[in-house]
Amino acid sequence: MLPSYDLAAIMARLAGRAAALDAITQERQAAVAAILRAPGAALDPTGDGPTGDGPTGDGPAGDGPAGDGDPAEAELLLIRRAEHPRDPWSGHMALPGGRRDPTDGSLLDTAIRETREEVGIDLVAHGTLLARLPDLPAVAYGRRVGLVISPFVFALRSTPDLTLSQEVAEALWTPLGPLARGECASTYAYTHEGNVVHLPCLRVDERVVWGLTYRMLEQLFETLHR
């Protein structure tokens, strides 16, 4: 465990990590962004914020921290995907991101573009790249789907308004420390082909973070704890 999960400690732990090159693969590719910010940028209970910058977008945007944690600890941005019948991860808690576009020069470009499109954060203007985590194969309904996902970790220098696209039902900031220390660890009863499987998850208030996003966050925690 880290003695502190404040943003400066996280940045120091991840400093100097070599950026991995994009892998050559015949599978489709996607990228997501694990976005961290220092505390103190949350809106006040009225929703006006210290400078009157309330959340905007096509769905609810939570710009205050969810759950309990040390007030000095960094916060992580989570989204809830909109419900869609053709999306295998419909309604799941996730990190901003999506599939690589032919116009993207790299998977880092994909993470930056998708974050801007989904939640309105320009990571070039407001963020600093901290690390690239190992790629993960996407799994849906217990099977690989021919998609590899590359997670990138960013720290925000400032927090702009969240502007949610129609692909995002909700966005919220939550303290990273309780997640990394295992305080939110639980299990999720997933029914697959008539069988109930109890899978590891993280619980953020009434929300469940499981599957691919859980695995990506576990990779982040393992990296921080080395």
Coordinates of C-alpha atoms in Angstrom, one line a residue:
M1 CA 0.0 0.0 0.0
L2 CA 1.0 3.6 -0.5
P3 CA 1.3 5.7 2.7
S4 CA -0.9 8.2 0.8
Y5 CA -3.0 8.2 -2.3
D6 CA -2.7 11.9 -2.9
L7 CA -2.1 12.9 -6.5
A8 CA 1.6 13.9 -5.9
A9 CA 2.4 10.5 -4.4
I10 CA 0.7 8.7 -7.3
M11 CA 2.6 10.8 -9.9
A12 CA 5.9 10.2 -8.1
R13 CA 5.2 6.4 -8.0
L14 CA 4.4 6.3 -11.8
A15 CA 7.2 8.7 -12.8
G16 CA 9.8 7.4 -15.3
R17 CA 7.7 4.5 -16.6
A18 CA 8.5 3.8 -20.2
A19 CA 5.6 4.2 -22.5
A20 CA 4.8 1.0 -24.3
L21 CA 4.4 1.0 -28.1
D22 CA 1.2 0.0 -29.7
A23 CA 1.1 -3.8 -30.2
I24 CA 0.7 -5.2 -33.7
T25 CA -2.5 -7.3 -33.7
Q26 CA -5.1 -8.5 -36.1
E27 CA -7.8 -7.9 -33.4
R28 CA -9.7 -4.7 -33.1
Q29 CA -8.3 -2.1 -30.7
A30 CA -9.7 0.3 -28.1
A31 CA -8.3 2.6 -25.4
V32 CA -9.6 4.0 -22.1
A33 CA -8.4 6.7 -19.8
A34 CA -8.2 6.4 -16.0
I35 CA -8.4 10.1 -15.1
L36 CA -7.2 11.3 -11.6
R37 CA -7.6 14.7 -10.1
A38 CA -6.5 16.4 -6.8
P39 CA -9.4 16.9 -4.3
G40 CA -10.9 20.3 -3.7
A41 CA -12.2 20.7 -7.3
A42 CA -15.7 19.4 -6.4
L43 CA -18.8 21.5 -6.7
D44 CA -20.6 22.8 -3.7
P45 CA -24.0 21.3 -2.7
T46 CA -25.9 23.9 -4.7
G47 CA -24.2 22.7 -7.9
D48 CA -22.9 26.2 -8.7
G49 CA -19.3 25.5 -7.8
P50 CA -16.7 27.9 -6.6
T51 CA -16.7 29.7 -9.9
G52 CA -20.3 28.9 -11.1
D53 CA -19.2 26.0 -13.2
G54 CA -22.0 23.4 -12.9
P55 CA -22.0 20.1 -14.8
T56 CA -23.6 20.0 -18.3
G57 CA -24.4 17.3 -20.8
D58 CA -27.0 14.9 -22.0
G59 CA -27.2 13.0 -18.6
P60 CA -26.5 13.4 -14.9
A61 CA -22.9 14.4 -14.1
G62 CA -21.7 14.1 -10.6
D63 CA -18.8 16.5 -10.0
G64 CA -18.5 15.8 -6.3
P65 CA -16.8 12.8 -4.8
A66 CA -18.8 9.6 -4.2
G67 CA -18.1 7.5 -1.1
D68 CA -15.8 8.2 1.8
G69 CA -12.0 8.7 1.8
D70 CA -9.2 10.9 3.0
P71 CA -10.0 14.5 1.8
A72 CA -6.4 14.8 0.6
E73 CA -6.6 11.7 -1.7
A74 CA -6.9 11.8 -5.4
E75 CA -10.2 11.2 -7.1
L76 CA -11.0 8.9 -10.1
L77 CA -13.5 9.6 -12.8
L78 CA -16.0 6.8 -13.5
I79 CA -18.8 6.7 -16.0
R80 CA -21.9 4.6 -16.4
R81 CA -22.5 3.6 -20.0
A82 CA -25.9 4.3 -21.5
E83 CA -28.3 1.5 -22.0
H84 CA -28.1 0.1 -25.5
P85 CA -29.4 -3.3 -26.7
R86 CA -26.4 -3.9 -29.0
D87 CA -23.8 -3.0 -26.4
P88 CA -22.4 -6.0 -24.5
W89 CA -21.3 -3.6 -21.7
S90 CA -24.6 -1.7 -21.7
G91 CA -25.2 0.1 -18.4
H92 CA -21.8 -0.9 -16.9
M93 CA -19.6 1.3 -14.8
A94 CA -16.5 2.1 -16.9
L95 CA -13.6 4.4 -17.7
P96 CA -14.0 6.9 -20.6
G97 CA -12.9 5.4 -23.9
G98 CA -13.8 3.5 -26.9
R99 CA -12.7 1.8 -30.1
R100 CA -9.8 3.0 -32.2
D101 CA -10.8 5.1 -35.3
P102 CA -8.8 4.8 -38.5
T103 CA -7.9 8.4 -38.2
D104 CA -6.3 7.9 -34.8
G105 CA -2.5 8.0 -35.1
S106 CA -2.1 5.9 -31.9
L107 CA -4.1 4.3 -29.1
L108 CA -3.1 7.3 -26.9
D109 CA -4.9 9.4 -29.5
T110 CA -7.9 7.1 -29.2
A111 CA -8.0 7.6 -25.4
I112 CA -7.7 11.4 -25.7
R113 CA -10.4 11.6 -28.5
E114 CA -12.9 9.3 -26.8
T115 CA -12.5 11.1 -23.5
R116 CA -13.2 14.4 -25.2
E117 CA -16.2 13.0 -27.0
E118 CA -17.7 11.2 -24.0
V119 CA -17.2 13.5 -21.1
G120 CA -15.9 16.8 -22.6
I121 CA -12.4 16.7 -21.0
D122 CA -9.5 17.7 -23.3
L123 CA -6.6 15.7 -21.9
V124 CA -4.1 17.6 -24.0
A125 CA -5.1 20.9 -22.6
H126 CA -5.9 19.8 -19.0
G127 CA -4.1 16.5 -18.4
T128 CA -0.7 14.9 -18.0
L129 CA 0.0 11.3 -19.1
L130 CA 1.3 9.2 -16.2
A131 CA 1.4 5.7 -17.5
R132 CA 0.2 3.1 -19.9
L133 CA -1.1 -0.1 -18.3
P134 CA -0.8 -3.6 -19.9
D135 CA -3.3 -4.3 -22.7
L136 CA -6.3 -6.5 -21.8
P137 CA -8.5 -8.7 -24.1
A138 CA -12.1 -7.7 -24.0
V139 CA -14.5 -10.4 -22.7
A140 CA -18.3 -10.3 -23.0
Y141 CA -20.6 -13.1 -21.7
G142 CA -17.5 -15.2 -20.7
R143 CA -15.9 -15.1 -24.2
R144 CA -13.2 -13.1 -25.9
V145 CA -14.7 -10.8 -28.5
G146 CA -11.7 -10.0 -30.7
L147 CA -11.0 -6.6 -29.1
V148 CA -7.9 -5.5 -27.1
I149 CA -8.1 -2.5 -24.8
S150 CA -5.2 -0.3 -23.8
P151 CA -5.6 1.7 -20.5
F152 CA -3.8 5.0 -20.0
V153 CA -3.5 6.9 -16.7
F154 CA -3.8 10.7 -16.6
A155 CA -3.6 13.4 -14.0
L156 CA -5.6 16.5 -14.5
R157 CA -3.9 19.9 -13.9
S158 CA -7.4 21.5 -13.8
T159 CA -10.9 20.1 -13.9
P160 CA -13.1 21.4 -16.7
D161 CA -16.9 21.0 -16.8
L162 CA -18.1 17.5 -17.6
T163 CA -20.2 17.5 -20.8
L164 CA -21.7 14.0 -21.3
S165 CA -22.4 12.5 -24.7
Q166 CA -25.5 10.3 -25.3
E167 CA -23.2 7.2 -24.8
V168 CA -22.8 8.2 -21.1
A169 CA -25.6 8.0 -18.6
E170 CA -23.7 9.2 -15.6
A171 CA -20.2 10.4 -14.5
L172 CA -18.9 10.8 -11.0
W173 CA -15.6 11.4 -9.1
T174 CA -14.8 8.9 -6.4
P175 CA -11.8 8.8 -3.9
L176 CA -9.1 6.4 -5.2
G177 CA -7.7 5.4 -1.7
P178 CA -10.7 3.3 -0.6
L179 CA -10.6 1.4 -3.9
A180 CA -6.9 0.8 -3.8
R181 CA -6.9 -0.3 -0.1
G182 CA -9.6 -2.9 -0.7
E183 CA -12.2 -1.1 1.4
C184 CA -14.7 -1.3 -1.4
A185 CA -14.0 -4.9 -2.4
S186 CA -17.0 -7.2 -2.8
T187 CA -18.5 -9.8 -5.0
Y188 CA -21.0 -9.5 -7.8
A189 CA -23.5 -12.4 -8.6
Y190 CA -23.3 -12.7 -12.4
T191 CA -25.7 -15.1 -14.2
H192 CA -24.2 -16.7 -17.3
E193 CA -26.0 -19.5 -19.2
G194 CA -28.2 -20.3 -16.2
N195 CA -25.2 -20.5 -13.8
V196 CA -24.5 -17.9 -11.1
V197 CA -20.9 -16.9 -10.8
H198 CA -19.7 -14.7 -7.9
L199 CA -17.1 -12.3 -9.5
P200 CA -14.9 -9.8 -7.7
C201 CA -16.0 -6.2 -7.8
L202 CA -15.7 -2.8 -6.3
R203 CA -18.8 -1.1 -4.8
V204 CA -19.0 2.7 -5.1
D205 CA -22.1 3.7 -3.2
E206 CA -24.8 1.7 -4.9
R207 CA -22.8 1.2 -8.1
V208 CA -20.9 -2.0 -9.0
V209 CA -17.5 -1.8 -10.8
W210 CA -16.7 -5.3 -12.2
G211 CA -15.5 -7.1 -15.3
L212 CA -13.0 -5.2 -17.6
T213 CA -13.0 -2.0 -15.6
Y214 CA -12.4 -3.9 -12.3
R215 CA -9.4 -5.7 -14.0
M216 CA -8.0 -2.4 -15.3
L217 CA -8.2 -0.8 -11.9
E218 CA -6.6 -3.8 -10.3
Q219 CA -3.7 -3.4 -12.8
L220 CA -3.4 0.3 -11.7
F221 CA -3.3 -0.7 -8.0
E222 CA -0.7 -3.4 -8.6
T223 CA 1.5 -0.9 -10.4
L224 CA 1.2 1.6 -7.6
H225 CA 1.9 -1.0 -4.9
R226 CA 5.1 -2.4 -6.5

